Amino acid sequence: MTGEGRDGKSEFSRPVQVAKLGLQDYNQNIKPRGQEFEALAARLQIDRLDSLNAELSLKLLPNNDVVVEGRYTAHLTQTCGVTLEPVESDVSEEFSITYSETAEEYFGAEEEEEAEHALELEPSEPIVDGTIDIGEAVIQQLALEIDPFPRVKGATFDGFSAGVSGDDEPVEEKKNPFAVLSKLKDASEKSE
């Protein structure tokens, strides 16, 4: 899975070369800098990303796949869907993603049994040009955890009403949209 900003680049790119990984786990702490916060807020469609800290550990497997285990914490601000007031929230999550050079080939396998097996397991992400973008991995995981319908505590939505007409209320007669044209035509004919 790849995600990119409007200019084709990831807003929070932190590439790691797989060839540089050794037998020991590679640990990395990452967080956005400067304008990356604004770019990430725009991408995530939130008002503001106040903080994001991630701790990641990369482990090279004997088959050259790479397992990325991570944990992040974020503080962000969204707009309440009911009151339009700001809603601040803390989001944190742990995740594990496997990256593989053969990730795309695996999904192209003809064996249906293998495909069913793949659906049971979390699919591998592809290693692109020998690189894993751990910043992009964190942002994708964060995007999955952001509340799509944030609300201020106590805010209630009573539903949408386009107007209900009861039996006692007079039903407004719909106007013919061509009535105006008809009047114009009649006026035109009388003036001739």
mmCIF file of C-alpha atoms in Angstrom:
data_model
loop_
_atom_site.group_PDB
_atom_site.id
_atom_site.type_symbol
_atom_site.label_atom_id
_atom_site.label_comp_id
_atom_site.label_asym_id
_atom_site.label_seq_id
_atom_site.Cartn_x
_atom_site.Cartn_y
_atom_site.Cartn_z
ATOM 1 C CA MET A 1 0.000 0.000 0.000
ATOM 2 C CA THR A 2 1.389 3.326 -0.950
ATOM 3 C CA GLY A 3 0.043 6.724 -0.160
ATOM 4 C CA GLU A 4 1.217 9.958 -1.499
ATOM 5 C CA GLY A 5 0.449 13.614 -1.264
ATOM 6 C CA ARG A 6 -0.857 15.733 -4.081
ATOM 7 C CA ASP A 7 2.616 16.226 -5.526
ATOM 8 C CA GLY A 8 3.277 12.471 -5.695
ATOM 9 C CA LYS A 9 5.518 12.411 -2.615
ATOM 10 C CA SER A 10 4.689 11.092 0.811
ATOM 11 C CA GLU A 11 4.213 13.861 3.379
ATOM 12 C CA PHE A 12 6.101 11.853 5.986
ATOM 13 C CA SER A 13 8.658 9.789 4.109
ATOM 14 C CA ARG A 14 11.248 7.967 6.191
ATOM 15 C CA PRO A 15 12.794 5.391 3.830
ATOM 16 C CA VAL A 16 14.868 2.482 5.134
ATOM 17 C CA GLN A 17 17.082 0.482 2.773
ATOM 18 C CA VAL A 18 16.452 -3.240 3.291
ATOM 19 C CA ALA A 19 20.040 -4.032 2.206
ATOM 20 C CA LYS A 20 21.303 -2.147 5.249
ATOM 21 C CA LEU A 21 19.328 -4.282 7.699
ATOM 22 C CA GLY A 22 21.403 -6.828 9.544
ATOM 23 C CA LEU A 23 20.788 -9.720 11.844
ATOM 24 C CA GLN A 24 19.908 -7.417 14.716
ATOM 25 C CA ASP A 25 16.669 -5.503 14.860
ATOM 26 C CA TYR A 26 16.829 -1.950 13.542
ATOM 27 C CA ASN A 27 15.037 0.430 15.907
ATOM 28 C CA GLN A 28 13.936 3.892 14.928
ATOM 29 C CA ASN A 29 11.941 6.703 16.572
ATOM 30 C CA ILE A 30 10.333 9.075 14.107
ATOM 31 C CA LYS A 31 8.120 12.158 14.237
ATOM 32 C CA PRO A 32 7.097 14.829 11.736
ATOM 33 C CA ARG A 33 8.993 18.082 11.406
ATOM 34 C CA GLY A 34 7.851 21.622 10.563
ATOM 35 C CA GLN A 35 5.510 21.751 7.598
ATOM 36 C CA GLU A 36 4.992 17.997 7.603
ATOM 37 C CA PHE A 37 2.359 18.516 10.315
ATOM 38 C CA GLU A 38 0.240 20.713 8.032
ATOM 39 C CA ALA A 39 0.681 18.405 5.056
ATOM 40 C CA LEU A 40 -0.308 15.389 7.133
ATOM 41 C CA ALA A 41 -3.366 17.183 8.540
ATOM 42 C CA ALA A 42 -4.476 17.996 5.001
ATOM 43 C CA ARG A 43 -3.945 14.414 3.875
ATOM 44 C CA LEU A 44 -5.786 12.988 6.870
ATOM 45 C CA GLN A 45 -8.562 15.592 6.451
ATOM 46 C CA ILE A 46 -8.327 16.785 10.027
ATOM 47 C CA ASP A 47 -8.007 20.331 11.373
ATOM 48 C CA ARG A 48 -4.627 19.911 13.003
ATOM 49 C CA LEU A 49 -2.071 17.245 13.846
ATOM 50 C CA ASP A 50 -0.528 18.480 17.081
ATOM 51 C CA SER A 51 1.900 15.638 17.740
ATOM 52 C CA LEU A 52 2.915 12.261 16.381
ATOM 53 C CA ASN A 53 5.613 10.026 17.801
ATOM 54 C CA ALA A 54 6.350 6.530 16.558
ATOM 55 C CA GLU A 55 8.719 3.813 17.743
ATOM 56 C CA LEU A 56 9.495 1.185 15.152
ATOM 57 C CA SER A 57 11.502 -2.010 15.044
ATOM 58 C CA LEU A 58 12.458 -3.659 11.749
ATOM 59 C CA LYS A 59 13.451 -7.324 11.667
ATOM 60 C CA LEU A 60 14.950 -9.008 8.600
ATOM 61 C CA LEU A 61 13.659 -12.560 8.224
ATOM 62 C CA PRO A 62 15.680 -15.454 6.713
ATOM 63 C CA ASN A 63 13.583 -15.276 3.512
ATOM 64 C CA ASN A 64 14.476 -11.552 3.193
ATOM 65 C CA ASP A 65 10.980 -10.423 4.163
ATOM 66 C CA VAL A 66 10.947 -7.642 6.746
ATOM 67 C CA VAL A 67 8.615 -7.371 9.722
ATOM 68 C CA VAL A 68 7.959 -3.840 10.957
ATOM 69 C CA GLU A 69 6.523 -3.649 14.440
ATOM 70 C CA GLY A 70 5.532 -0.244 15.639
ATOM 71 C CA ARG A 71 3.690 1.835 18.145
ATOM 72 C CA TYR A 72 2.583 5.423 17.731
ATOM 73 C CA THR A 73 0.832 8.105 19.740
ATOM 74 C CA ALA A 74 -0.804 11.158 18.195
ATOM 75 C CA HIS A 75 -2.766 14.170 19.361
ATOM 76 C CA LEU A 76 -5.064 15.730 16.796
ATOM 77 C CA THR A 77 -7.946 18.144 16.363
ATOM 78 C CA GLN A 78 -11.024 17.597 14.229
ATOM 79 C CA THR A 79 -14.316 19.441 13.771
ATOM 80 C CA CYS A 80 -17.427 18.093 15.493
ATOM 81 C CA GLY A 81 -19.866 16.843 12.879
ATOM 82 C CA VAL A 82 -22.836 18.212 14.858
ATOM 83 C CA THR A 83 -21.763 21.462 16.533
ATOM 84 C CA LEU A 84 -18.735 22.384 14.358
ATOM 85 C CA GLU A 85 -16.700 22.884 17.558
ATOM 86 C CA PRO A 86 -13.109 21.605 17.727
ATOM 87 C CA VAL A 87 -12.703 18.053 19.019
ATOM 88 C CA GLU A 88 -9.299 17.078 20.387
ATOM 89 C CA SER A 89 -8.359 13.443 20.711
ATOM 90 C CA ASP A 90 -5.433 11.177 21.485
ATOM 91 C CA VAL A 91 -4.851 8.180 19.266
ATOM 92 C CA SER A 92 -2.383 5.381 19.922
ATOM 93 C CA GLU A 93 -1.976 1.970 18.401
ATOM 94 C CA GLU A 94 0.447 -0.888 17.947
ATOM 95 C CA PHE A 95 0.819 -2.574 14.592
ATOM 96 C CA SER A 96 2.844 -5.141 12.694
ATOM 97 C CA ILE A 97 3.357 -5.180 8.928
ATOM 98 C CA THR A 98 5.297 -7.686 6.845
ATOM 99 C CA TYR A 99 7.077 -6.406 3.740
ATOM 100 C CA SER A 100 8.172 -8.704 0.943
ATOM 101 C CA GLU A 101 9.930 -8.441 -2.421
ATOM 102 C CA THR A 102 7.429 -10.997 -3.713
ATOM 103 C CA ALA A 103 4.288 -9.396 -2.265
ATOM 104 C CA GLU A 104 2.716 -8.637 -5.649
ATOM 105 C CA GLU A 105 3.728 -11.996 -7.120
ATOM 106 C CA TYR A 106 2.065 -13.746 -4.231
ATOM 107 C CA PHE A 107 -1.325 -12.216 -5.050
ATOM 108 C CA GLY A 108 -0.935 -13.243 -8.667
ATOM 109 C CA ALA A 109 -0.605 -16.938 -7.794
ATOM 110 C CA GLU A 110 -2.904 -19.212 -9.719
ATOM 111 C CA GLU A 111 -3.485 -21.540 -6.838
ATOM 112 C CA GLU A 112 -6.844 -20.627 -5.383
ATOM 113 C CA GLU A 113 -5.914 -22.323 -2.159
ATOM 114 C CA GLU A 114 -2.949 -20.016 -1.758
ATOM 115 C CA ALA A 115 -5.168 -16.991 -2.398
ATOM 116 C CA GLU A 116 -7.611 -18.151 0.266
ATOM 117 C CA HIS A 117 -4.719 -18.650 2.645
ATOM 118 C CA ALA A 118 -3.482 -15.146 1.826
ATOM 119 C CA LEU A 119 -6.884 -13.689 2.714
ATOM 120 C CA GLU A 120 -6.728 -15.306 6.121
ATOM 121 C CA LEU A 121 -3.371 -13.717 6.843
ATOM 122 C CA GLU A 122 -2.569 -10.040 6.690
ATOM 123 C CA PRO A 123 -1.159 -9.553 3.193
ATOM 124 C CA SER A 124 2.432 -8.464 2.820
ATOM 125 C CA GLU A 125 3.273 -5.006 1.617
ATOM 126 C CA PRO A 126 5.712 -4.767 -1.276
ATOM 127 C CA ILE A 127 9.302 -3.666 -0.807
ATOM 128 C CA VAL A 128 9.709 -0.989 -3.477
ATOM 129 C CA ASP A 129 13.178 -0.546 -4.999
ATOM 130 C CA GLY A 130 14.727 -2.231 -1.967
ATOM 131 C CA THR A 131 13.169 0.335 0.365
ATOM 132 C CA ILE A 132 10.509 0.410 3.070
ATOM 133 C CA ASP A 133 8.954 3.767 3.936
ATOM 134 C CA ILE A 134 8.306 3.499 7.667
ATOM 135 C CA GLY A 135 6.860 7.036 7.849
ATOM 136 C CA GLU A 136 4.236 6.108 5.290
ATOM 137 C CA ALA A 137 3.465 2.930 7.266
ATOM 138 C CA VAL A 138 2.790 4.985 10.402
ATOM 139 C CA ILE A 139 0.517 7.441 8.588
ATOM 140 C CA GLN A 140 -1.518 4.666 7.016
ATOM 141 C CA GLN A 141 -2.010 3.058 10.414
ATOM 142 C CA LEU A 142 -2.980 6.400 11.962
ATOM 143 C CA ALA A 143 -5.489 7.045 9.162
ATOM 144 C CA LEU A 144 -7.244 3.801 10.058
ATOM 145 C CA GLU A 145 -7.757 4.895 13.668
ATOM 146 C CA ILE A 146 -9.044 8.460 13.189
ATOM 147 C CA ASP A 147 -12.715 8.844 14.063
ATOM 148 C CA PRO A 148 -14.567 9.584 10.812
ATOM 149 C CA PHE A 149 -17.478 11.189 12.716
ATOM 150 C CA PRO A 150 -15.986 13.165 15.611
ATOM 151 C CA ARG A 151 -18.395 14.684 18.120
ATOM 152 C CA VAL A 152 -18.085 16.953 21.113
ATOM 153 C CA LYS A 153 -19.164 15.176 24.302
ATOM 154 C CA GLY A 154 -22.912 15.441 24.691
ATOM 155 C CA ALA A 155 -23.544 16.531 21.112
ATOM 156 C CA THR A 156 -26.532 14.761 19.653
ATOM 157 C CA PHE A 157 -27.829 14.616 16.154
ATOM 158 C CA ASP A 158 -31.618 14.529 15.951
ATOM 159 C CA GLY A 159 -31.654 13.502 12.363
ATOM 160 C CA PHE A 160 -32.311 15.298 9.165
ATOM 161 C CA SER A 161 -35.754 16.553 8.243
ATOM 162 C CA ALA A 162 -36.767 17.868 4.867
ATOM 163 C CA GLY A 163 -40.157 18.739 6.270
ATOM 164 C CA VAL A 164 -42.878 16.301 7.149
ATOM 165 C CA SER A 165 -46.404 16.880 6.062
ATOM 166 C CA GLY A 166 -49.096 15.367 8.219
ATOM 167 C CA ASP A 167 -52.717 14.756 7.339
ATOM 168 C CA ASP A 168 -53.784 18.080 8.884
ATOM 169 C CA GLU A 169 -51.277 20.148 6.989
ATOM 170 C CA PRO A 170 -52.184 21.307 3.499
ATOM 171 C CA VAL A 171 -50.037 19.705 0.852
ATOM 172 C CA GLU A 172 -48.310 22.344 -1.184
ATOM 173 C CA GLU A 173 -49.143 21.993 -4.813
ATOM 174 C CA LYS A 174 -46.075 21.463 -6.952
ATOM 175 C CA LYS A 175 -45.600 24.077 -9.572
ATOM 176 C CA ASN A 176 -45.049 23.030 -13.102
ATOM 177 C CA PRO A 177 -41.489 24.030 -14.035
ATOM 178 C CA PHE A 178 -42.653 24.881 -17.543
ATOM 179 C CA ALA A 179 -45.404 27.258 -16.363
ATOM 180 C CA VAL A 180 -43.036 30.218 -16.498
ATOM 181 C CA LEU A 181 -41.995 29.319 -20.023
ATOM 182 C CA SER A 182 -45.610 29.003 -21.018
ATOM 183 C CA LYS A 183 -46.341 32.497 -19.654
ATOM 184 C CA LEU A 184 -43.382 33.915 -21.543
ATOM 185 C CA LYS A 185 -44.543 32.239 -24.724
ATOM 186 C CA ASP A 186 -48.075 33.618 -24.301
ATOM 187 C CA ALA A 187 -46.727 37.118 -23.632
ATOM 188 C CA SER A 188 -44.499 36.853 -26.706
ATOM 189 C CA GLU A 189 -47.401 35.800 -28.918
ATOM 190 C CA LYS A 190 -49.587 38.671 -27.687
ATOM 191 C CA SER A 191 -46.909 41.246 -28.403
ATOM 192 C CA GLU A 192 -46.532 40.104 -32.016
#
